[in-house]
XYZ file of C-alpha atoms in Angstrom:
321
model
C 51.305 130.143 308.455
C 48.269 127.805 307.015
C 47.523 126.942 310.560
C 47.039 131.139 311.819
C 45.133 131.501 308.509
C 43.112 128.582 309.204
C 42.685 130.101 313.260
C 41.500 133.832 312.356
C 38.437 132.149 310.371
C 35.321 131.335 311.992
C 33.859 128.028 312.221
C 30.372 130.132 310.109
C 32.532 130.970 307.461
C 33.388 127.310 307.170
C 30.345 126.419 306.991
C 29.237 128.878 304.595
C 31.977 128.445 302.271
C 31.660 124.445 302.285
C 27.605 125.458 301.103
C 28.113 127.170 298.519
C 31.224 125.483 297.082
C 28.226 122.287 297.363
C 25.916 124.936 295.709
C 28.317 125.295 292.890
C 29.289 121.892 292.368
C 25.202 120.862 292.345
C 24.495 123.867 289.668
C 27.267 123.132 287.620
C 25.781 119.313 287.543
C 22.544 120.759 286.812
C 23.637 123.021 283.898
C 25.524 119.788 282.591
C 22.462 117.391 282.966
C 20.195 120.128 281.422
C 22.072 120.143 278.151
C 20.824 117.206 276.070
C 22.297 117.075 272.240
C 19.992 114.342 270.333
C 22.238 112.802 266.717
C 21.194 113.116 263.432
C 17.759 110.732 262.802
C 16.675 110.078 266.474
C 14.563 111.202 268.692
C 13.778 111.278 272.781
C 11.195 111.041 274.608
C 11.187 113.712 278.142
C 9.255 112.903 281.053
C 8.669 115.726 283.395
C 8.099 114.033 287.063
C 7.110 110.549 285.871
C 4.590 111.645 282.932
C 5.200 112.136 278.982
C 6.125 115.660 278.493
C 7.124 116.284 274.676
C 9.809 114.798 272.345
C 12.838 116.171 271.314
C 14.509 115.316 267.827
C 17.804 115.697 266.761
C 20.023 119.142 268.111
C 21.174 120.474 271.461
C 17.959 120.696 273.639
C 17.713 122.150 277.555
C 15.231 120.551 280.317
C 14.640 120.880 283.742
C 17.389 119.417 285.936
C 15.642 116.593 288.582
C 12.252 117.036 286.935
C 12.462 116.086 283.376
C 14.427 113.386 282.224
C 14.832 111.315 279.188
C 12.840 108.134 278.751
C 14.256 106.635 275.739
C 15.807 107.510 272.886
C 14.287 106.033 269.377
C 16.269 105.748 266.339
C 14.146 107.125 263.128
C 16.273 104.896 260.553
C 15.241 102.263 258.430
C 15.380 99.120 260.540
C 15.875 95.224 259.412
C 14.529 92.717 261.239
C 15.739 89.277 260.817
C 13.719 87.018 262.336
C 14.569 82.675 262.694
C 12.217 80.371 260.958
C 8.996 79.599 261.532
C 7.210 75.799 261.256
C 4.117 76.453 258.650
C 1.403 74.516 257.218
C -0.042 74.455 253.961
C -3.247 73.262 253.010
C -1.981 69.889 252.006
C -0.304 69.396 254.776
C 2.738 69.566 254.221
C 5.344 71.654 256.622
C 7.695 74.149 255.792
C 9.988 76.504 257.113
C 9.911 80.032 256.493
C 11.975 82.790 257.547
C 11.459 86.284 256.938
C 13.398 89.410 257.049
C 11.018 92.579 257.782
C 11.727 96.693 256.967
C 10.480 98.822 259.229
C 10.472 102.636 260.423
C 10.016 104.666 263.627
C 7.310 107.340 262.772
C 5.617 107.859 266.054
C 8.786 107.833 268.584
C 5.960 108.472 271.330
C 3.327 105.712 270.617
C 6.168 103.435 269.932
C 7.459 103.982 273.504
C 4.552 103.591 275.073
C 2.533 101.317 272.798
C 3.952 98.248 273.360
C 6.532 96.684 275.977
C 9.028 95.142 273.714
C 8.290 95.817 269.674
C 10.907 93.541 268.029
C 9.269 90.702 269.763
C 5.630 91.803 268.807
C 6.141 91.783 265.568
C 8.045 88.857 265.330
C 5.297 86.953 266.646
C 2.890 89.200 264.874
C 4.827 88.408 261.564
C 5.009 84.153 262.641
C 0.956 84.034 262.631
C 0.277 86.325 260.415
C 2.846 84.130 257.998
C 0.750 80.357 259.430
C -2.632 82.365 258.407
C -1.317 83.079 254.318
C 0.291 79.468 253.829
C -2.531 77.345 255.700
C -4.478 79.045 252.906
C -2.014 77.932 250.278
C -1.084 74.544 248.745
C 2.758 73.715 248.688
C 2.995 74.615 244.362
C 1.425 78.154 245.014
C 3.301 79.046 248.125
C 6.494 78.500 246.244
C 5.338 80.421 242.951
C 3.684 82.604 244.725
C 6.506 84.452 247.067
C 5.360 88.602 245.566
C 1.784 88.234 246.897
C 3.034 86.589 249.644
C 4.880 89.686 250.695
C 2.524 92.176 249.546
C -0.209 90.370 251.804
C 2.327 90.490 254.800
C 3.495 93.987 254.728
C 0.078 95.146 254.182
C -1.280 92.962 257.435
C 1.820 93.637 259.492
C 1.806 97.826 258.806
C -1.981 97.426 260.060
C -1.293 95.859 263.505
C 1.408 97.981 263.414
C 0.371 100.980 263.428
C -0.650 101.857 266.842
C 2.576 101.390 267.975
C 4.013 104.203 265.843
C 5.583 101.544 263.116
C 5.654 101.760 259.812
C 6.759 98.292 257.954
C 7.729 99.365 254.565
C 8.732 95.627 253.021
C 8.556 92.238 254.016
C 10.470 89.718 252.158
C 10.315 85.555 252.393
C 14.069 85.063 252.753
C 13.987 81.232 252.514
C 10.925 78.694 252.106
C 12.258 75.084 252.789
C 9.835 72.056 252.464
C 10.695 68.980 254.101
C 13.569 66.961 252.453
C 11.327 64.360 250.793
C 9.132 66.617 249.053
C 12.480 68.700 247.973
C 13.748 64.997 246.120
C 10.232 64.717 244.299
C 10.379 68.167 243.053
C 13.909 67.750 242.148
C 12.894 64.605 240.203
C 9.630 66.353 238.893
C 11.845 69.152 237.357
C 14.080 66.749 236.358
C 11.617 64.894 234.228
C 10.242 68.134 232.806
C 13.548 69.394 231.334
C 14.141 65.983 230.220
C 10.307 66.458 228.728
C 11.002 70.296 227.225
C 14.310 68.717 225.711
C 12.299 66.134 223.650
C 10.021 68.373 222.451
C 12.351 70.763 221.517
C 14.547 67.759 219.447
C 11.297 66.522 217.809
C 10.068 70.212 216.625
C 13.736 70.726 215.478
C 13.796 67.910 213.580
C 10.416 68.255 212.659
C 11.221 71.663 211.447
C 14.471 69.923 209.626
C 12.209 67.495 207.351
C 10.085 70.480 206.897
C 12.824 72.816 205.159
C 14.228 69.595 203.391
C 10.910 68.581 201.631
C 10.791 72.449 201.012
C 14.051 72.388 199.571
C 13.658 70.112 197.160
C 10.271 71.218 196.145
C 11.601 74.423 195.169
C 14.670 72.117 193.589
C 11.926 70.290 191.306
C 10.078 72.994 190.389
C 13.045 75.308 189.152
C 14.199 72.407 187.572
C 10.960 71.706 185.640
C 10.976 75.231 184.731
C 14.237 75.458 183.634
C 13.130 72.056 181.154
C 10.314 74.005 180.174
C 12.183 77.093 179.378
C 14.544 75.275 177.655
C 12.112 73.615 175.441
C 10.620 76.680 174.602
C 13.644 78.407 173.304
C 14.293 75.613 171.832
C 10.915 75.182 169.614
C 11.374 79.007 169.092
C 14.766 78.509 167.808
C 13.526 75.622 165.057
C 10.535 77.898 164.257
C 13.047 80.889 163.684
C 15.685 78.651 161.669
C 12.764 77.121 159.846
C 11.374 80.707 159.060
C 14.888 81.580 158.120
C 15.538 78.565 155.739
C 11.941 79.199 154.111
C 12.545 83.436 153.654
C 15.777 82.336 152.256
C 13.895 80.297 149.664
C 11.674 82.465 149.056
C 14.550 84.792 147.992
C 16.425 83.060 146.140
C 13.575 81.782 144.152
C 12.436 85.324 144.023
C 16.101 86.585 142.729
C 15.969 83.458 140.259
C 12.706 84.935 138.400
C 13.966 88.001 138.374
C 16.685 86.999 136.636
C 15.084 84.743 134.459
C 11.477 85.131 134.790
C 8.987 81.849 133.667
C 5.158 82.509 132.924
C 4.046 81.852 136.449
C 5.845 84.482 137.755
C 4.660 87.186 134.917
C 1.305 86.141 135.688
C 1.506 86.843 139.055
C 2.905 89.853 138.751
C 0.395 90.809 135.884
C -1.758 90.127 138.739
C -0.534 92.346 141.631
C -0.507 95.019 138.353
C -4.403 94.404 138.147
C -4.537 94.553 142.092
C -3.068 98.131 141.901
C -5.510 99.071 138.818
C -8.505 98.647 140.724
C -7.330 99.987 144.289
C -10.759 102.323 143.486
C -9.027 105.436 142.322
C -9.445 104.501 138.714
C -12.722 105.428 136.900
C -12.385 102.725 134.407
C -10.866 99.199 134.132
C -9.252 97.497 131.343
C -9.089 93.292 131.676
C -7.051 92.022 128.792
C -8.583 88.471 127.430
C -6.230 86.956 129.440
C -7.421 87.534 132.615
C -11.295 87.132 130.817
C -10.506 83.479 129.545
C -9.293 83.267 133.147
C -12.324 84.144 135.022
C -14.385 82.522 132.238
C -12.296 78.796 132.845
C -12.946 79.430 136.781
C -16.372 79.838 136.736
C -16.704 76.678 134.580
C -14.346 74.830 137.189
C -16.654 76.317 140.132
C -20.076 74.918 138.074
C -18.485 71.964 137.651
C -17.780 71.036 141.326
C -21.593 72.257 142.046
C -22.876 70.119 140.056
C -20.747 67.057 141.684
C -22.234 67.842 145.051
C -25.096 67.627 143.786
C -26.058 64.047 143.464
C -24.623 64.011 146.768
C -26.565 66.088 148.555
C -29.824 64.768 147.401
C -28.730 61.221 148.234
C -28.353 62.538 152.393
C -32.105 63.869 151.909
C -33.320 60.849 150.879
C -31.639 58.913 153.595
């Protein structure tokens, strides 16, 4: 039955339908290859017959079947580079290896395709001289102190040269700086003798401080202790002075109560006395003295010419002299 079928069509229509089943198959290609879906942070670059036509980022994307094609596709992440060490030179001769680990970023997908042949490698060797440049600068003590400026001066060299070639380097880090293994024993002594240094200082200012807070201690001992001797002695005089003032009131009262009772002429004269005191207080317009008090007045005025005239002969005998 195939075989009549086969018969009853012409060799043209054989032909025909062979060309356009070709057709079909060649379109159906075409539509596939045309259909180019970039990911999430990439990019690609299109050529259109050998020559840079545009760049596509990330999302489904149709070209031209057999005319445009894609170049290369560039990855817009954050990239780490970690590169083996590299033999430097400090000023004082002395050789070290360095390694480095760089951060860079795709911001120019086209210049970075067609601005240098392989980039990794550039800046590898970009970063190696650019690293023998800062340390032949540097003496082996600032090189290892100084590891932030260090960076700061490569990232800022590195995103320079880089920049043509659609790179930007974001951080540069010195992952490892190893001097040769002598000079790593004499700094390991050198540090050695320096904590061993810091730990005697710090034992003589402690002790230091120790005698310091001792004398202090019993300065402050001394002195309350002298004070408390001097208080002592003071409320100790104050307590004879009060017993003695005590003792002599209580005299005083006694003999007071004991003229009262029985009074002798002493005590009427004075008390004829504070009498008289009391008479002439200024209120009074006249003033009576009994001839007591006028023989008294009279025998101290004799007693008072008396003694002048003893100091007398005394007085004159200093002149002469």
């Amino acid at each position: 039955m195939s075989n009549v079928i086969l018969a009853q069509i012409s060799p043209v229509a054989i032909t025909l339908i062979v060309i356009f089943s070709f057709v079909a198959l060649m379109l159906l290609i075409a539509l596939i290859t045309s259909i180019k879906i970039i990911d999430q942070s990439s990019a690609a670059i299109i050529q259109r017959l050998g020559k840079f036509h545009k760049t596509i980022e990330a999302g489904p994307h149709l070209i031209i079947p057999f005319i445009d094609k894609v170049y290369r596709k560039v990855s817009l992440k954050e990239q780490v580079a970690d590169f083996d060490p590299q033999p430097v030179i400090t000023s004082d001769n002395v050789t070290m290896q360095v390694d480095t680990v760089v951060f860079f970023q795709i911001l120019d997908p086209r210049m970075y395709a067609y601005g240098v042949a392989n980039p990794l490698k550039a800046i590898e060797n970009l970063t190696a001289t650019t690293l023998r440049n800062i340390f032949g600068e540097m003496e082996l003590d600032e090189t290892l102190t100084s590891r932030d400026v260090i960076n700061q001066k490569m990232r800022t060299i590195l995103d320079e040269a880089t920049d043509p070639w659609g790179i930007k380097v974001n951080r540069v880090e010195l992952k490892n700086i190893l001097p040769p293994r002598d000079i790593q024993e004499a700094m390991e002594k050198q540090m050695r003798a320096e904590r061993e240094k810091r730990e005697a200082i710090l034992r003589a200012e402690g002790e230091k401080q120790s005698n310091i807070l001792t004398a202090q201690g019993e300065k402050e001992s001394m002195i309350l202790q002298a004070e408390a001797k001097k208080i002592a002695k003071i409320k100790e005089a104050e307590g004879i002075a009060e017993a003695m003032i005590k003792d002599y009131q209580a005299r005083a009262e006694s003999i007071r109560l004991i003229n009262e009772a029985a009074p002798g002429e002493q005590y009427l004269k004075l008390k004829s006395f504070e009498c008289y005191e009391s008479l002439a207080n200024g209120k009074a317009t006249k003033l009576i003295v009994p001839n007591e008090l006028g023989n008294l007045v009279s025998n101290i005025s004799a007693i008072s010419t008396s003694l002048d005239k003893s100091d007398l002969p005394v007085k004159e005998s200093k002149k002469n002299n």
